[in-house]
Short mmCIF file of C-alpha atoms in Angstrom, two decimals:
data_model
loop_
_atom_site.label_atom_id
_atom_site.label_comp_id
_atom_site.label_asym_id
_atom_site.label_seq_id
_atom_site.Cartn_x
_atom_site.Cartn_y
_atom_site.Cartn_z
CA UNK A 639 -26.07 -56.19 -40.96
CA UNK A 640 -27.01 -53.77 -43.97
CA UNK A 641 -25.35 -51.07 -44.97
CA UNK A 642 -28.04 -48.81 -44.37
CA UNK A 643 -27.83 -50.10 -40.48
CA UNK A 644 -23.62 -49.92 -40.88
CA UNK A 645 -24.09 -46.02 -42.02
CA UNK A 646 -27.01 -45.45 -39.19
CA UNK A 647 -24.66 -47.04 -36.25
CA UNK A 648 -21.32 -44.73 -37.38
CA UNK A 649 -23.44 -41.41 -37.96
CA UNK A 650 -24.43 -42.34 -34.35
CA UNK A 651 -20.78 -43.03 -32.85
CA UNK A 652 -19.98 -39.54 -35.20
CA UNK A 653 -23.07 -37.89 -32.83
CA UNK A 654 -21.44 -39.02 -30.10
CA UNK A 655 -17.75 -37.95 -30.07
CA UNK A 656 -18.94 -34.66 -31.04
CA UNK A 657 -21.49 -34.29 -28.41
CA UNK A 658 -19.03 -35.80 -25.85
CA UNK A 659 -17.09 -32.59 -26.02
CA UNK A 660 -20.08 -29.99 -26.13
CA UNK A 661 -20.91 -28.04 -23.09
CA UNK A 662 -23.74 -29.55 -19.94
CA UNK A 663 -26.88 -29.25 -20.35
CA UNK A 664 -27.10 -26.97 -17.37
CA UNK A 665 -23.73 -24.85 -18.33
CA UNK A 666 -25.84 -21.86 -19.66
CA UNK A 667 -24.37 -20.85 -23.00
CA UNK A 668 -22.10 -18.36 -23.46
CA UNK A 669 -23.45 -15.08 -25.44
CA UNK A 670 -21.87 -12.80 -27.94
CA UNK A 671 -22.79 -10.21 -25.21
CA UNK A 672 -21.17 -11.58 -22.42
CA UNK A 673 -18.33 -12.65 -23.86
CA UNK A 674 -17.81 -9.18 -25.06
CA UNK A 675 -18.22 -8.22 -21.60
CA UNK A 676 -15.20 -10.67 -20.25
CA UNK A 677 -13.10 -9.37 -22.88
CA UNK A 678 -13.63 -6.22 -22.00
CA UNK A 679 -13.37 -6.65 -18.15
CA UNK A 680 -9.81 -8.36 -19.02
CA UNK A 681 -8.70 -5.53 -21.27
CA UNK A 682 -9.63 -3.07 -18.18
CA UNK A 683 -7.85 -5.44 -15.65
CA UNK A 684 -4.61 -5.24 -17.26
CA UNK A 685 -5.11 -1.32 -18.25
CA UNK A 686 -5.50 -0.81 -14.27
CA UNK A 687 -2.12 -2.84 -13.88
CA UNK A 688 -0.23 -1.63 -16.11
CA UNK A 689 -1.18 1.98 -15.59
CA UNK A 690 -0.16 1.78 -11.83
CA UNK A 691 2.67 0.26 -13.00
CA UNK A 692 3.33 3.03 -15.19
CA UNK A 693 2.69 5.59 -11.90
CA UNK A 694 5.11 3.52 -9.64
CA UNK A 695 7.91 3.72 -12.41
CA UNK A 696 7.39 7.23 -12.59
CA UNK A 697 7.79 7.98 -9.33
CA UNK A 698 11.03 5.81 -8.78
CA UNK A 699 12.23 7.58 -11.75
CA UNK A 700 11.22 11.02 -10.67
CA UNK A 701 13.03 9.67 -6.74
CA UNK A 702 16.34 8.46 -8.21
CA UNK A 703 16.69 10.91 -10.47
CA UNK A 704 16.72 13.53 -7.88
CA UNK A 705 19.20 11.71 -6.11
CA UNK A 706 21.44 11.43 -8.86
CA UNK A 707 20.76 13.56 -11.35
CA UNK A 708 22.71 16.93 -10.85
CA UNK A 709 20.77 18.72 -13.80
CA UNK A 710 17.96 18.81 -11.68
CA UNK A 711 19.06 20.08 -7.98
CA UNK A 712 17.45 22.90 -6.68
CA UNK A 713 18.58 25.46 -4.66
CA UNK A 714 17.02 28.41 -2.48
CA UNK A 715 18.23 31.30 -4.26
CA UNK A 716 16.93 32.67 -7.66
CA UNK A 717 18.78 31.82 -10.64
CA UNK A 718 20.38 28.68 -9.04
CA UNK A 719 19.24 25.09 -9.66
CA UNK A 720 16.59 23.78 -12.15
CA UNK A 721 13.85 26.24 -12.69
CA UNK A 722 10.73 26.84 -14.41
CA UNK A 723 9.63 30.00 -15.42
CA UNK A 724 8.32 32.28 -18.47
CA UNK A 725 10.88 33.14 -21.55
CA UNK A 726 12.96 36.21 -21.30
CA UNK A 727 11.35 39.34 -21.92
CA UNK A 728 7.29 37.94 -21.23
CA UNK A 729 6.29 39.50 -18.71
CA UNK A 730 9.44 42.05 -17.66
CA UNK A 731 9.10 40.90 -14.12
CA UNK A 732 12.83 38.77 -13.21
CA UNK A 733 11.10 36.84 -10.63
CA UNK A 734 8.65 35.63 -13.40
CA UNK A 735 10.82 35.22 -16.09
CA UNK A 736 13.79 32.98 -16.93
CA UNK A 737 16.96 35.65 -17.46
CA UNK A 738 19.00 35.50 -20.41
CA UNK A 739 22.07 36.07 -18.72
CA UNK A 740 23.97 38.20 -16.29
CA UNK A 741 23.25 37.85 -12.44
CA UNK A 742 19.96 35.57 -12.32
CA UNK A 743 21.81 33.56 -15.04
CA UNK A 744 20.16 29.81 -14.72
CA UNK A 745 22.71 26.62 -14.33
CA UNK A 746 19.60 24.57 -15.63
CA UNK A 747 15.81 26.10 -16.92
CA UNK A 748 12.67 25.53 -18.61
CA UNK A 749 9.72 27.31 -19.84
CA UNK A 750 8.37 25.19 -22.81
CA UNK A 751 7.92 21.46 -22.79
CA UNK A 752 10.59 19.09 -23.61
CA UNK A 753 11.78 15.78 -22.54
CA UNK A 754 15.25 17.06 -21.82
CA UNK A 755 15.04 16.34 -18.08
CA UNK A 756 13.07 12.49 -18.88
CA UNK A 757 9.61 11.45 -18.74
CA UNK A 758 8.92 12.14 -15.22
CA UNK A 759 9.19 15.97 -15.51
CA UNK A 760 7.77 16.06 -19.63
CA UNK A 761 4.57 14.14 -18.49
CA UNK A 762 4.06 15.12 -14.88
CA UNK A 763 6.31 17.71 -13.81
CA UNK A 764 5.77 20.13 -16.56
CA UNK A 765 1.93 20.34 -16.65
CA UNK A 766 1.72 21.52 -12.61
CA UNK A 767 4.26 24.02 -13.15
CA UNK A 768 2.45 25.43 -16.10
CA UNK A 769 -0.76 25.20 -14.21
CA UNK A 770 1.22 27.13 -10.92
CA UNK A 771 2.90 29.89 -12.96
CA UNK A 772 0.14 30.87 -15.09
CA UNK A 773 -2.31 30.92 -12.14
CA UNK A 774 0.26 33.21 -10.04
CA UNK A 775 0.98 35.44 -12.49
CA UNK A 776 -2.83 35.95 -13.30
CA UNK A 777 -3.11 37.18 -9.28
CA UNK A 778 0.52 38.38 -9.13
CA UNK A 779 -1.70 41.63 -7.67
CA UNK A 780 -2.39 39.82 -4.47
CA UNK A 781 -0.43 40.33 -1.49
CA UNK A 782 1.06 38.06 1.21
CA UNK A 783 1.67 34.85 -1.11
CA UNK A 784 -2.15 34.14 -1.34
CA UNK A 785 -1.23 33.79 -5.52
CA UNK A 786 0.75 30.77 -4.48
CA UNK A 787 -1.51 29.58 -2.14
CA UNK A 788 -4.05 29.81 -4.72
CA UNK A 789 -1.55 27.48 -7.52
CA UNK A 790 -0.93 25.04 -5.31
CA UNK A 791 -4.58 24.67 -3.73
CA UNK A 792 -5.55 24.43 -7.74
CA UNK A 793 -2.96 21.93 -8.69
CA UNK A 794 -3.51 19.63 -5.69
CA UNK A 795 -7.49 19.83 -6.30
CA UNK A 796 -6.96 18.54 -10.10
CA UNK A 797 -4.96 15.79 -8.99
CA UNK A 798 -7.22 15.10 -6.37
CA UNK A 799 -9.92 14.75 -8.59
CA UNK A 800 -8.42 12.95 -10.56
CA UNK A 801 -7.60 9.75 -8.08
CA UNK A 802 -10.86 9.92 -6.10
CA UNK A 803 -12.40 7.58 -7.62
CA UNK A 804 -8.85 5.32 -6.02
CA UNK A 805 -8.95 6.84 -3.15
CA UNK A 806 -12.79 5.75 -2.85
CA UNK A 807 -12.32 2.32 -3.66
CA UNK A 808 -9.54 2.31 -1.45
CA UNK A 809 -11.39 3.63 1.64
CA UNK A 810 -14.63 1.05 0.51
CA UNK A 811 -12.37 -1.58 0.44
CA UNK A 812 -11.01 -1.06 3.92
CA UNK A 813 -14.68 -0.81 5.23
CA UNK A 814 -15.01 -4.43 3.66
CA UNK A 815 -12.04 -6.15 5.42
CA UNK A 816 -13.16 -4.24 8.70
CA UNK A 817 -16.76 -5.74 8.27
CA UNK A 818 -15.61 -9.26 7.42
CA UNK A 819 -12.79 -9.14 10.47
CA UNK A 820 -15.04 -10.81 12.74
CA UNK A 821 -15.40 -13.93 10.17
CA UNK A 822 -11.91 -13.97 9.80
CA UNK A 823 -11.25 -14.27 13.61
CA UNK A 824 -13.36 -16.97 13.38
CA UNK A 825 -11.39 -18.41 10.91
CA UNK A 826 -8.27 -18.63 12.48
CA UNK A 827 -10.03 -19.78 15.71
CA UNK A 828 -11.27 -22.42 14.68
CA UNK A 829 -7.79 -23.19 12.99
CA UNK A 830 -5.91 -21.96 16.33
CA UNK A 831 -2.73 -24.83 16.42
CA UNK A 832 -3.34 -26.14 12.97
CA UNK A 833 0.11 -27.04 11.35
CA UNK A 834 -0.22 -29.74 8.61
CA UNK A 835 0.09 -28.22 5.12
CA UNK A 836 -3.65 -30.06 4.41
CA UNK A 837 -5.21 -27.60 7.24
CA UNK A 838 -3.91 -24.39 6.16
CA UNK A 839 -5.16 -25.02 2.66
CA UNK A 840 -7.99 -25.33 4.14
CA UNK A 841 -8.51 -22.55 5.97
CA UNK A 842 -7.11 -20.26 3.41
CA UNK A 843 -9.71 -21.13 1.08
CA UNK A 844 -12.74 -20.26 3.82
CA UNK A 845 -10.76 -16.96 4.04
CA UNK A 846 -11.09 -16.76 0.37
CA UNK A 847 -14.45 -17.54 0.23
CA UNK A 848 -15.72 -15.11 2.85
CA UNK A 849 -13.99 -12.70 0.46
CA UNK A 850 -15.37 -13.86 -2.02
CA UNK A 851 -18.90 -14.08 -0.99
CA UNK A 852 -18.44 -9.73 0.25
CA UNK A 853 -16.86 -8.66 -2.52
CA UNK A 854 -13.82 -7.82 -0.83
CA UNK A 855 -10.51 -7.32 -2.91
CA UNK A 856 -7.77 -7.53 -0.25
CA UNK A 857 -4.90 -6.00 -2.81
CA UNK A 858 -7.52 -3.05 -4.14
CA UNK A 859 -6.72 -1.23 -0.36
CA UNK A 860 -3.22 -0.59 -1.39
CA UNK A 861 -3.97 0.78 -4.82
CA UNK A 862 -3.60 4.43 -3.66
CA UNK A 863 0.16 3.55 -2.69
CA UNK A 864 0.93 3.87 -6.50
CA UNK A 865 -0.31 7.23 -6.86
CA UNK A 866 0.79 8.77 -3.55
CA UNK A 867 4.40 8.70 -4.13
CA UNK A 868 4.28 10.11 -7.48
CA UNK A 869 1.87 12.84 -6.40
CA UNK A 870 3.83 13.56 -3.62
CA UNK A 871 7.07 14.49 -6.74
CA UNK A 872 5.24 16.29 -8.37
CA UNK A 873 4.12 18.82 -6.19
CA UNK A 874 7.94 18.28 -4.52
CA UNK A 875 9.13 19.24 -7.68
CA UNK A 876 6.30 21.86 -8.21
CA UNK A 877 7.12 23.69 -5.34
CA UNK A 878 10.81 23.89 -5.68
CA UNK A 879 11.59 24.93 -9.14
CA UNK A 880 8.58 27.56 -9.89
CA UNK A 881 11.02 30.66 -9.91
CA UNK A 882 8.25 32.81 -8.53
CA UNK A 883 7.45 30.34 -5.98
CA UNK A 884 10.79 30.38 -4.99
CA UNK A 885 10.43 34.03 -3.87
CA UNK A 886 7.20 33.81 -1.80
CA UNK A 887 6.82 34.94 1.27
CA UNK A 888 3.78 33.61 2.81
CA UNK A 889 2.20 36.00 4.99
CA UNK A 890 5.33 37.89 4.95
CA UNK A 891 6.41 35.40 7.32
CA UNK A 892 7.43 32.13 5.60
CA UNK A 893 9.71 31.89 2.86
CA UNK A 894 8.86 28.93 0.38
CA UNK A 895 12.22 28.09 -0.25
CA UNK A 896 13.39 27.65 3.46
CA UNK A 897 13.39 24.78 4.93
CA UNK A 898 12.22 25.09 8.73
CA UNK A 899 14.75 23.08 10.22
CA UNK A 900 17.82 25.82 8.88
CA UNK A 901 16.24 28.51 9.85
CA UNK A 902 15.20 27.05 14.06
CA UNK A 903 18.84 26.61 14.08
CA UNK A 904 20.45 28.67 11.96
CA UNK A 905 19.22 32.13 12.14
CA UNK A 906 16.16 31.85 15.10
CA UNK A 907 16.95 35.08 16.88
CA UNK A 908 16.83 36.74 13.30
CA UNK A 909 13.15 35.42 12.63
CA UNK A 910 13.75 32.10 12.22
CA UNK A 911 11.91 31.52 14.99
CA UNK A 912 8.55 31.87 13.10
CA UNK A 913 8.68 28.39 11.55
CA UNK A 914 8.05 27.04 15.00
CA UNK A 915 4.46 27.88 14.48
CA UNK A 916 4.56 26.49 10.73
CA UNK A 917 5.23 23.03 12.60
CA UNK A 918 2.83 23.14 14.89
CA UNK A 919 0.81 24.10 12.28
CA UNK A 920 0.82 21.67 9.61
CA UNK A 921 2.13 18.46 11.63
CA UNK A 922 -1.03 18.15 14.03
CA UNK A 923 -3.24 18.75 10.73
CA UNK A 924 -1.23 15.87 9.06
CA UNK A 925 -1.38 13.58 12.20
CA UNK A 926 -5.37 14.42 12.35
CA UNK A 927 -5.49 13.71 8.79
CA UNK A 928 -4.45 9.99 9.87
CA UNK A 929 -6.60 9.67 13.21
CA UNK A 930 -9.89 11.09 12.29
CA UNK A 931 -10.87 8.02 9.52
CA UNK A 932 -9.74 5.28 12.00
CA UNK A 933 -12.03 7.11 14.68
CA UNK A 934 -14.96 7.51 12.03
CA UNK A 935 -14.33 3.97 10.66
CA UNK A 936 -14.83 2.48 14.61
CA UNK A 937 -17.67 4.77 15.13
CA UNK A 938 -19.45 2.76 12.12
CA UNK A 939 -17.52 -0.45 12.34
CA UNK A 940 -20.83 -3.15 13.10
CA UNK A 941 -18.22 -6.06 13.57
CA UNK A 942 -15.89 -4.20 15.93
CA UNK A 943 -16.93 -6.25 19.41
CA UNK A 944 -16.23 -9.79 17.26
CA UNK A 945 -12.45 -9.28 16.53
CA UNK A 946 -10.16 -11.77 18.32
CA UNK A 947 -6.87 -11.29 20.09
CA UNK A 948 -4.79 -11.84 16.83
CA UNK A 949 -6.85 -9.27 15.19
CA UNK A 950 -6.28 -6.99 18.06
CA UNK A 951 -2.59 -7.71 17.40
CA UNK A 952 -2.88 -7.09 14.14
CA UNK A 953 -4.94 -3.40 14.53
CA UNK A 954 -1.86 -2.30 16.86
CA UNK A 955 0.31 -3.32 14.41
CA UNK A 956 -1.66 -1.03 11.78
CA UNK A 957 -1.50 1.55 14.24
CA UNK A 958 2.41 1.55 14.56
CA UNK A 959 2.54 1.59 11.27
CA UNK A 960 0.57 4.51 10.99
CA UNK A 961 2.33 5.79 13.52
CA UNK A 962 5.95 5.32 12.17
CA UNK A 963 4.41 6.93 8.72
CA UNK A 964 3.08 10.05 10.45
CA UNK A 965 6.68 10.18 12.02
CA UNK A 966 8.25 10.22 8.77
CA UNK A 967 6.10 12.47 6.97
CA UNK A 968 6.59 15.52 10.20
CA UNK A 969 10.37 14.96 9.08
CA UNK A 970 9.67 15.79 5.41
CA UNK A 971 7.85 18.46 6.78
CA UNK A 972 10.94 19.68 8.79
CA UNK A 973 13.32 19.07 6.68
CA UNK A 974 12.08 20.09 3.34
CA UNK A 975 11.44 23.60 2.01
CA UNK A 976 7.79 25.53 3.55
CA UNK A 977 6.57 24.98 0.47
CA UNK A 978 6.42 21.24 0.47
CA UNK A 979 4.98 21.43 4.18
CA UNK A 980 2.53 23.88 2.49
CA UNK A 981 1.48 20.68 0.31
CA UNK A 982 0.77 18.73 3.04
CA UNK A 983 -1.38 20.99 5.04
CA UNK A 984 -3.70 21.42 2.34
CA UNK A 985 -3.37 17.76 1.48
CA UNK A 986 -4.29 16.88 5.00
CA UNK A 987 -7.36 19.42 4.72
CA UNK A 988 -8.57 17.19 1.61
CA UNK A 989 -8.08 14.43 3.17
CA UNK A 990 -9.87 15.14 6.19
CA UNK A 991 -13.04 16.14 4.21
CA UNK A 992 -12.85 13.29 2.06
CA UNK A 993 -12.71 10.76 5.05
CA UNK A 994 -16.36 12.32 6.59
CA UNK A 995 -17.94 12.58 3.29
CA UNK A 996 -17.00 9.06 2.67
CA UNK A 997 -17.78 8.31 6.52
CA UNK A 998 -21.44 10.22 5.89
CA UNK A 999 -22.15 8.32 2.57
CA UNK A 1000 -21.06 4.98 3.88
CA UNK A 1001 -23.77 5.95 6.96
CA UNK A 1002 -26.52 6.54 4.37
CA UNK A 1003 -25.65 3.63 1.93
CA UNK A 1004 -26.13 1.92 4.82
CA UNK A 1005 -29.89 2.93 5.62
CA UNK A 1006 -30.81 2.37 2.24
CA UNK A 1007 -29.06 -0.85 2.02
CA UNK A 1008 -27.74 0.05 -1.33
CA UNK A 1009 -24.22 -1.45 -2.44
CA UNK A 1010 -21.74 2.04 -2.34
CA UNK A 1011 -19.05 -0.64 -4.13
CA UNK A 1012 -21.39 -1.70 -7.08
CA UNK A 1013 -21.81 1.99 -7.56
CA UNK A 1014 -18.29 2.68 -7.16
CA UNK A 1015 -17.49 0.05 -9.78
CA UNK A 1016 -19.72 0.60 -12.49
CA UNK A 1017 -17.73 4.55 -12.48
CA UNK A 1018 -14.82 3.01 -13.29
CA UNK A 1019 -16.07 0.59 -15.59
CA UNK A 1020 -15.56 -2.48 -13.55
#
């Protein structure tokens, strides 16, 4: 053989190996484009995470801390407890501004922001009081608590706005698992018995794939758990340390800083009979809050006549759930000051309209056979 063959044969072996580890023909190259874009799409992806994380720590630290923290108890009576309020001498009016000693003399107060008290109340805490204070004393001309009304309708619309675009992809994402429920009853029909580890592979993956196939993200549902709990501090916290809130009246009937279980049983011949009609109030507005998007999400459910006896089961199971949580938030309402049950009428309200809204838009996305989700995702960069 020559060595002009020799040198022809190894440049071919050299082709070879390297082709041997290049891409198929028919895996379509990778661009600088799209690889930009999977970067990006993992950047976002962990952003989400670890700013829900972020949330959730916030609002365990903003829970405990309240527990155990004696620096920031509250208490009913001006001048007692953590409070927020306006320096000495800003506006001349005591139940606006923070005393500099004497009888309203503070255990604990703030008017300008610090991280004395921890993250939760610098980041979160601080910025709705500001918002509530400035708003009240900006109205502090109108009668019957309607300035308070007015901060706390403000600061729960902000926040509100802010997570909607969760709270949609939450509520689109339970309209996906309803839609697909019939397939999944299938599913575990047609694996009804099956025991061996082999078969329950199996039949997770077609469960997987069906979710696949509909773009349904079974974990994206309970991304509005991370922001309720820390929404629901804030305001807590809102709503209890304001100094002027403190002293509203709402109506001339409700005091903000009474809690309507004390005053049914400790003073109801001397008015404290009133709050009955603050429950009755706000806890069938809360319970609505919960029934009216099941009953909307039936009316427009197309899969509801396929869904077999275990997912039955599983709907009443839902349901107690629901159930037990509406239970638990009418104690909070009880039990906590008016102010807090104040919250969660007017958070009910928004949550009411959002459900139809959603409930009409899912309707028309529907006759136009658009994809709401695509939509939805492209918002929030997805």
């Amino acid at each position: 053989m020559s060595q002009k063959t020799a040198l022809s044969f190894k440049n071919l072996n050299q082709n070879s190996s390297s082709n041997s580890t290049a891409s198929p023909f028919w895996t379509k190259p990778q661009t600088k484009k799209s690889k930009a874009k999977s970067i990006f799409k993992m950047i976002w992806k962990w952003f989400k995470i670890l700013l829900f994380a972020f949330f959730m720590l916030m609002g365990l630290w903003g829970c405990f801390q309240s527990m155990a923290d004696n620096t920031v108890a509250t208490d009913v009576n001006i001048g007692s407890g953590l409070e927020f309020g306006f320096d000495f001498g800003k506006t001349g009016d005591w139940l606006y501004d923070l005393s500099a000693g004497g009888l309203y003399n503070q255990f604990h107060s703030f008017s300008s922001w610090s991280l004395d008290y921890g993250p939760f109340y610098g980041f979160f805490v601080w910025p709705g009081c500001w918002l509530v204070i400035n708003l009240m004393w900006a109205c502090n001309s109108w009668i019957g608590g309607l300035n308070a009304l007015l901060g706390i309708f403000i600061l729960l619309l902000i926040i509100r706005t802010f997570s909607i675009l969760v709270s949609l992809r939450s509520t689109l994402q339970n309209e996906k698992m309803s839609e697909v429920q019939g397939k999944i009853s299938e599913i575990n029909a047609k694996y009804k018995g099956v025991t061996d580890q082999a078969g329950k592979q199996k039949k997770q993956q077609e469960i997987m794939d069906i979710y696949k196939k509909n773009n349904v993200k079974p974990f994206a549902a309970f991304e509005q758990m991370f922001i309720t709990l820390p929404i629901f501090l804030i305001i807590y916290r809102v709503v209890t340390i304001v100094r002027p809130l403190k002293s509203t009246i709402l109506f001339g009937i409700w005091n903000f800083a009474y809690t309507p279980m004390s005053q049914i049983f400790g003073s109801f011949a001397n008015g404290g009979w009133v709050y009955l009609f603050f429950i009755l109030l706000v806890i069938p507005v809360q319970f609505l809050s919960m029934k009216l998007p099941q009953f909307w999400a039936r009316k427009r459910n197309r899969n509801a006549s396929t869904v077999s006896n275990k997912g039955g089961k599983q709907m009443k199971k839902m349901n107690m759930t629901q159930n037990i949580f509406a239970g638990v938030m009418s104690l909070i309402v009880v039990f906590s000051a008016t102010g807090v049950g104040v919250y969660w009428f007017l958070n009910a309200l928004f949550a009411i309209a959002q459900s139809y809204i959603m409930h009409r838009v899912i309707l028309h996305s529907r006759k136009k056979n658009t994809s709401l989700e695509a939509k939805l995702d492209r918002l929030i960069l997805e």
